[in-house]
Coordinates of N, CA, C and O in Angstrom, one line a residue:
Q1 N 23.9 139.0 99.0 CA 23.5 140.4 99.2 C 22.0 140.3 99.5 O 21.2 139.6 98.9
H2 N 21.6 141.1 100.5 CA 20.2 141.2 101.0 C 19.8 142.6 101.1 O 20.5 143.5 101.7
N3 N 18.6 142.9 100.5 CA 18.0 144.3 100.7 C 16.9 144.2 101.7 O 15.9 143.5 101.5
L4 N 17.2 144.7 102.9 CA 16.3 144.6 104.0 C 15.3 145.8 104.2 O 15.7 146.9 103.9
I5 N 14.1 145.5 104.7 CA 13.1 146.6 104.9 C 13.5 147.4 106.1 O 13.9 146.8 107.1
V6 N 13.2 148.7 106.1 CA 13.3 149.5 107.3 C 11.9 149.8 107.7 O 11.1 150.2 107.0
Y7 N 11.7 149.5 109.0 CA 10.3 149.7 109.6 C 10.3 150.9 110.5 O 11.3 151.3 111.1
K8 N 9.1 151.5 110.5 CA 8.8 152.7 111.4 C 7.7 152.4 112.3 O 6.7 151.8 111.9
C9 N 7.8 152.8 113.5 CA 6.7 152.6 114.5 C 6.5 153.9 115.2 O 7.4 154.7 115.3
D10 N 5.3 154.1 115.8 CA 5.0 155.3 116.5 C 5.9 155.4 117.8 O 6.1 154.4 118.4
Q11 N 6.3 156.6 118.1 CA 7.1 156.9 119.3 C 6.4 156.3 120.6 O 7.0 155.8 121.5
S12 N 5.1 156.4 120.6 CA 4.3 156.0 121.8 C 4.4 154.5 122.0 O 4.1 154.0 123.0
L13 N 4.8 153.8 120.9 CA 4.8 152.3 121.0 C 6.1 151.7 121.5 O 6.2 150.5 121.8
H14 N 7.2 152.5 121.5 CA 8.5 152.0 121.8 C 8.5 151.2 123.1 O 9.1 150.1 123.2
S15 N 7.9 151.7 124.1 CA 8.0 151.0 125.4 C 7.1 149.8 125.4 O 7.2 148.9 126.3
K16 N 6.1 149.7 124.5 CA 5.1 148.6 124.5 C 5.6 147.4 123.5 O 5.0 146.4 123.6
L17 N 6.6 147.7 122.8 CA 7.0 146.7 121.8 C 7.8 145.6 122.4 O 8.6 145.8 123.2
D18 N 7.5 144.4 121.9 CA 8.2 143.2 122.2 C 9.2 143.0 121.1 O 8.8 142.8 120.0
P19 N 10.5 143.0 121.4 CA 11.5 142.8 120.3 C 11.3 141.6 119.5 O 11.7 141.6 118.3
S20 N 10.7 140.6 120.0 CA 10.5 139.3 119.2 C 9.5 139.6 118.1 O 9.4 138.8 117.1
M21 N 8.7 140.7 118.1 CA 7.8 141.0 117.0 C 8.5 141.2 115.7 O 8.0 140.9 114.7
Y22 N 9.7 141.8 115.8 CA 10.5 142.2 114.6 C 10.9 140.9 113.9 O 11.0 140.9 112.7
I23 N 11.1 139.8 114.6 CA 11.5 138.6 114.0 C 10.4 138.0 113.1 O 10.7 137.4 112.1
Q24 N 9.2 138.3 113.5 CA 8.0 137.8 112.7 C 7.8 138.7 111.4 O 7.0 138.2 110.5
L25 N 8.3 139.8 111.3 CA 8.1 140.7 110.2 C 8.9 140.2 109.0 O 10.0 139.7 109.1
P26 N 8.3 140.5 107.8 CA 9.0 140.1 106.5 C 10.3 140.9 106.4 O 10.3 142.1 106.8
W27 N 11.3 140.4 105.9 CA 12.6 141.1 105.8 C 12.8 141.7 104.4 O 13.7 142.5 104.2
Q28 N 12.0 141.3 103.4 CA 12.1 142.0 102.1 C 10.7 142.3 101.6 O 9.7 141.6 101.9
H29 N 10.6 143.3 100.7 CA 9.4 143.6 100.0 C 8.9 142.5 99.1 O 9.7 141.9 98.4
Q30 N 7.6 142.2 99.2 CA 7.0 141.2 98.3 C 6.7 141.9 96.9 O 6.5 143.1 96.9
E31 N 6.7 141.1 95.9 CA 6.4 141.6 94.5 C 5.0 142.2 94.6 O 4.1 141.6 95.0
G32 N 4.9 143.5 94.1 CA 3.6 144.1 93.9 C 3.2 145.0 95.0 O 2.8 146.1 94.8
A33 N 3.3 144.6 96.3 CA 2.8 145.5 97.4 C 3.7 145.4 98.6 O 4.2 144.3 98.9
P34 N 4.0 146.5 99.3 CA 4.8 146.5 100.5 C 4.0 145.7 101.6 O 2.8 145.8 101.7
P35 N 4.7 145.0 102.4 CA 4.0 144.2 103.5 C 3.5 145.2 104.6 O 4.1 146.2 104.9
A36 N 2.4 144.8 105.2 CA 2.0 145.5 106.4 C 2.4 144.8 107.6 O 2.5 143.6 107.7
G37 N 2.8 145.5 108.6 CA 3.3 145.0 109.9 C 2.2 144.5 110.7 O 1.0 144.8 110.5
P38 N 2.5 143.7 111.8 CA 1.4 143.2 112.7 C 0.9 144.4 113.5 O 1.6 145.3 113.9
P39 N -0.4 144.3 113.9 CA -0.9 145.4 114.8 C -0.4 145.3 116.2 O -0.1 144.2 116.7
V40 N -0.1 146.5 116.8 CA 0.4 146.6 118.1 C -0.6 147.5 118.9 O -0.5 148.7 118.8
K41 N -1.5 146.9 119.6 CA -2.5 147.6 120.4 C -3.1 148.8 119.6 O -3.0 150.0 120.0
G42 N -3.7 148.5 118.5 CA -4.4 149.5 117.7 C -3.5 150.2 116.7 O -4.0 151.0 115.9
A43 N -2.2 150.0 116.7 CA -1.3 150.7 115.7 C -0.6 149.7 115.0 O -0.6 148.5 115.3
K44 N 0.1 150.1 113.9 CA 0.8 149.2 113.1 C 2.3 149.6 113.0 O 2.6 150.8 113.1
I45 N 3.1 148.6 112.9 CA 4.5 148.9 112.5 C 4.5 148.9 111.0 O 4.2 147.9 110.4
Q46 N 4.9 150.0 110.5 CA 4.8 150.2 109.0 C 6.2 150.1 108.3 O 7.1 150.7 108.8
P47 N 6.2 149.4 107.2 CA 7.5 149.4 106.5 C 7.6 150.7 105.7 O 6.6 151.3 105.4
T48 N 8.8 151.2 105.6 CA 9.0 152.4 104.8 C 9.5 152.0 103.4 O 9.7 150.9 103.1
R49 N 9.6 153.0 102.6 CA 10.1 152.7 101.2 C 11.6 152.5 101.3 O 12.2 152.0 100.3
E50 N 12.3 152.9 102.3 CA 13.7 152.7 102.4 C 14.1 151.2 102.7 O 13.4 150.5 103.3
T51 N 15.2 150.9 102.2 CA 15.8 149.6 102.5 C 17.3 149.8 102.8 O 17.8 150.9 102.5
F52 N 17.9 148.9 103.3 CA 19.4 148.9 103.4 C 19.9 147.6 103.0 O 19.2 146.5 103.1
T53 N 21.1 147.6 102.4 CA 21.7 146.4 101.8 C 22.8 145.9 102.7 O 23.6 146.7 103.1
I54 N 22.8 144.6 102.9 CA 23.8 143.9 103.6 C 24.5 143.0 102.6 O 23.9 142.2 102.0
R55 N 25.8 143.2 102.4 CA 26.6 142.3 101.6 C 27.7 141.7 102.4 O 28.4 142.4 103.1
T56 N 27.8 140.4 102.3 CA 28.8 139.7 103.1 C 29.7 138.9 102.2 O 29.3 138.5 101.1
M57 N 30.9 138.7 102.7 CA 31.9 137.8 102.0 C 32.5 137.0 103.1 O 33.0 137.4 104.1
V58 N 32.4 135.7 102.9 CA 32.9 134.7 103.9 C 34.3 134.2 103.3 O 34.3 133.8 102.1
C59 N 35.3 134.2 104.1 CA 36.5 133.6 103.7 C 37.1 132.9 104.9 O 36.8 133.2 106.1
S60 N 38.0 132.0 104.6 CA 38.6 131.2 105.7 C 40.1 131.3 105.6 O 40.7 131.3 104.5
T61 N 40.7 131.5 106.7 CA 42.1 131.5 106.8 C 42.6 130.5 107.8 O 41.9 130.3 108.8
K62 N 43.8 130.0 107.6 CA 44.4 129.1 108.6 C 45.5 129.8 109.2 O 46.5 130.0 108.5
L63 N 45.4 130.1 110.4 CA 46.4 130.8 111.1 C 46.7 130.2 112.5 O 45.7 129.8 113.1
T64 N 47.9 130.1 112.8 CA 48.2 129.6 114.2 C 49.3 130.5 114.7 O 50.2 130.9 114.0
Q65 N 49.3 130.7 116.0 CA 50.3 131.5 116.7 C 51.3 130.5 117.4 O 52.2 131.0 118.0
N66 N 51.0 129.2 117.4 CA 51.8 128.3 118.1 C 53.0 128.0 117.3 O 53.0 127.5 116.2
V67 N 54.2 128.4 117.9 CA 55.5 128.3 117.2 C 55.8 126.9 116.9 O 56.4 126.6 115.8
D68 N 55.5 125.9 117.8 CA 55.9 124.5 117.5 C 55.1 124.0 116.4 O 55.6 123.3 115.5
L69 N 53.8 124.2 116.3 CA 53.0 123.7 115.2 C 53.4 124.4 113.9 O 53.5 123.8 112.8
L70 N 53.6 125.7 114.0 CA 54.0 126.5 112.8 C 55.3 125.9 112.2 O 55.5 125.8 111.0
G71 N 56.2 125.6 113.1 CA 57.5 125.1 112.7 C 57.4 123.8 111.9 O 58.0 123.5 110.9
L72 N 56.4 122.9 112.4 CA 56.2 121.6 111.7 C 55.6 121.9 110.4 O 55.9 121.3 109.4
L73 N 54.6 122.8 110.3 CA 53.8 123.0 109.1 C 54.8 123.6 108.0 O 54.5 123.4 106.8
K74 N 55.8 124.3 108.4 CA 56.7 124.9 107.5 C 58.1 124.2 107.5 O 59.1 124.8 107.4
W75 N 58.1 122.9 107.7 CA 59.3 122.1 107.9 C 60.2 122.2 106.7 O 61.4 122.1 106.9
R76 N 59.7 122.3 105.5 CA 60.6 122.3 104.3 C 61.5 123.5 104.3 O 62.5 123.5 103.7
Q77 N 61.0 124.6 104.9 CA 61.8 125.9 104.9 C 62.9 125.8 105.9 O 63.9 126.6 105.8
H78 N 62.8 124.9 106.9 CA 63.8 124.8 107.9 C 64.1 123.4 108.2 O 63.9 122.9 109.3
K79 N 64.6 122.7 107.2 CA 64.9 121.3 107.4 C 66.0 121.0 108.5 O 66.0 119.9 109.1
D80 N 66.8 122.0 108.7 CA 67.8 121.9 109.8 C 67.2 121.8 111.2 O 67.8 121.3 112.1
K81 N 66.0 122.3 111.3 CA 65.3 122.3 112.6 C 64.2 121.2 112.7 O 63.4 121.2 113.6
L82 N 64.3 120.2 111.8 CA 63.2 119.2 111.8 C 63.1 118.4 113.1 O 62.0 118.3 113.6
E83 N 64.2 118.0 113.6 CA 64.1 117.2 114.9 C 63.5 118.1 116.0 O 62.6 117.6 116.7
H84 N 63.9 119.3 116.1 CA 63.4 120.2 117.1 C 61.9 120.5 116.9 O 61.1 120.5 117.8
N85 N 61.5 120.6 115.6 CA 60.0 120.9 115.3 C 59.2 119.6 115.6 O 58.0 119.8 116.1
L86 N 59.7 118.5 115.4 CA 59.0 117.2 115.7 C 58.8 117.1 117.2 O 57.7 116.7 117.7
K87 N 59.9 117.3 117.9 CA 59.8 117.3 119.4 C 58.8 118.3 119.9 O 58.1 118.1 120.9
G88 N 58.8 119.5 119.3 CA 57.9 120.6 119.6 C 56.5 120.2 119.4 O 55.6 120.6 120.2
L89 N 56.2 119.5 118.4 CA 54.8 119.0 118.1 C 54.2 118.2 119.3 O 53.1 118.3 119.6
M90 N 55.1 117.5 119.9 CA 54.6 116.7 121.0 C 54.2 117.5 122.2 O 53.5 117.0 123.1
R91 N 54.6 118.8 122.3 CA 54.2 119.7 123.3 C 52.9 120.4 123.0 O 52.3 121.1 123.9
V92 N 52.5 120.4 121.8 CA 51.3 121.1 121.3 C 50.0 120.5 121.9 O 49.9 119.2 121.8
S93 N 49.1 121.3 122.3 CA 47.8 120.7 122.9 C 47.0 120.0 121.7 O 47.1 120.5 120.6
G94 N 46.3 119.0 122.1 CA 45.5 118.3 121.1 C 44.5 119.2 120.5 O 44.2 119.0 119.3
E95 N 44.0 120.1 121.2 CA 43.0 121.1 120.7 C 43.5 121.9 119.5 O 42.9 122.1 118.5
E96 N 44.8 122.3 119.6 CA 45.4 123.1 118.6 C 45.7 122.2 117.4 O 45.6 122.6 116.2
V97 N 46.2 121.0 117.6 CA 46.5 120.0 116.5 C 45.2 119.7 115.7 O 45.3 119.6 114.5
V98 N 44.1 119.5 116.4 CA 42.9 119.2 115.7 C 42.5 120.2 114.7 O 41.9 119.9 113.7
K99 N 42.7 121.5 115.1 CA 42.4 122.6 114.1 C 43.1 122.5 112.8 O 42.7 122.9 111.8
F100 N 44.3 121.9 112.9 CA 45.2 121.7 111.7 C 45.5 120.3 111.4 O 46.6 120.0 111.0
L101 N 44.5 119.4 111.7 CA 44.8 118.0 111.6 C 45.2 117.5 110.2 O 46.2 116.8 110.1
Q102 N 44.5 118.0 109.2 CA 44.9 117.6 107.8 C 46.3 118.0 107.5 O 47.1 117.3 107.0
D103 N 46.6 119.3 107.8 CA 47.9 119.9 107.5 C 49.0 119.2 108.3 O 50.1 118.9 107.8
T104 N 48.6 118.8 109.6 CA 49.6 118.2 110.4 C 49.9 116.8 109.9 O 51.1 116.4 109.8
F105 N 48.9 116.0 109.5 CA 49.1 114.7 108.9 C 49.9 114.8 107.6 O 50.8 114.0 107.4
D106 N 49.5 115.8 106.8 CA 50.2 115.9 105.5 C 51.7 116.2 105.8 O 52.6 115.6 105.1
A107 N 52.0 117.0 106.7 CA 53.4 117.3 107.0 C 54.1 116.1 107.6 O 55.2 115.8 107.1
L108 N 53.5 115.4 108.5 CA 54.1 114.2 109.1 C 54.4 113.2 108.1 O 55.5 112.6 108.1
F109 N 53.4 112.9 107.2 CA 53.6 111.8 106.2 C 54.6 112.3 105.1 O 55.3 111.4 104.6
S110 N 54.7 113.5 104.9 CA 55.7 114.0 103.9 C 57.1 113.9 104.5 O 58.0 113.5 103.8
I111 N 57.2 114.2 105.8 CA 58.5 114.0 106.4 C 58.9 112.5 106.4 O 60.0 112.2 106.2
L112 N 57.9 111.7 106.8 CA 58.2 110.3 106.8 C 58.6 109.8 105.4 O 59.5 108.9 105.3
D113 N 57.9 110.3 104.4 CA 58.2 109.9 103.0 C 59.6 110.3 102.6 O 60.3 109.5 101.9
E114 N 60.0 111.5 103.0 CA 61.3 112.0 102.5 C 62.5 111.7 103.5 O 63.6 111.8 103.0
N115 N 62.2 111.5 104.7 CA 63.3 111.3 105.7 C 63.0 110.2 106.7 O 63.2 110.3 107.9
A116 N 62.5 109.1 106.2 CA 62.2 107.9 107.0 C 63.3 107.4 107.8 O 63.2 107.1 109.0
D117 N 64.5 107.4 107.2 CA 65.6 106.9 108.0 C 66.1 107.8 109.1 O 66.5 107.3 110.2
R118 N 66.0 109.1 108.9 CA 66.5 110.1 109.8 C 65.5 110.4 110.9 O 65.8 110.6 112.1
S119 N 64.2 110.6 110.4 CA 63.2 111.1 111.3 C 62.0 110.2 111.6 O 61.0 110.6 112.2
G120 N 62.1 109.0 111.0 CA 61.0 108.0 111.1 C 60.5 107.8 112.5 O 59.3 107.7 112.8
R121 N 61.4 107.6 113.4 CA 61.1 107.3 114.8 C 60.3 108.4 115.5 O 59.3 108.2 116.2
L122 N 60.8 109.7 115.3 CA 60.1 110.8 115.8 C 58.8 111.1 115.2 O 57.8 111.4 115.9
V123 N 58.6 110.9 113.9 CA 57.3 111.0 113.3 C 56.3 110.0 113.9 O 55.2 110.3 114.2
F124 N 56.8 108.7 114.1 CA 56.0 107.7 114.7 C 55.5 108.1 116.1 O 54.4 108.0 116.4
E125 N 56.5 108.7 116.9 CA 56.1 109.1 118.2 C 55.1 110.3 118.2 O 54.2 110.3 119.0
C126 N 55.2 111.1 117.2 CA 54.2 112.2 117.1 C 52.9 111.7 116.7 O 51.8 112.2 117.2
L127 N 52.8 110.7 115.9 CA 51.5 110.1 115.5 C 50.8 109.3 116.6 O 49.6 109.4 116.7
V128 N 51.6 108.6 117.4 CA 50.9 107.8 118.4 C 50.7 108.6 119.8 O 50.0 108.0 120.7
Q129 N 51.3 109.7 119.9 CA 51.2 110.4 121.2 C 49.8 111.0 121.4 O 49.2 111.6 120.6

């Protein structure tokens, strides 16, 4: 959460202001006294008593719209389509696989661990392709 300063400048200065000046201004009030802005041709950009609060929340989700990759990642739910999903993985672009590399390897090695005799060759082909 950040409490940011709201600045005020004279209407006559709007056309003379360089936007990069705002980057140099303090973003929060200092303890004790409000900050003074830099002079702009005889005038100042003044901080007001108002502030506004920005609160952010960062979260990560793993989503793919790729049917072939999704089929592999959810292989336990559709074991009857395992061969089809493994062949489908070979059609998925490397860029998409890299986004889900850990999950893809986890799925492939789980399949290899549980179905080595039936799907071992296909898993191997997926890994080396």
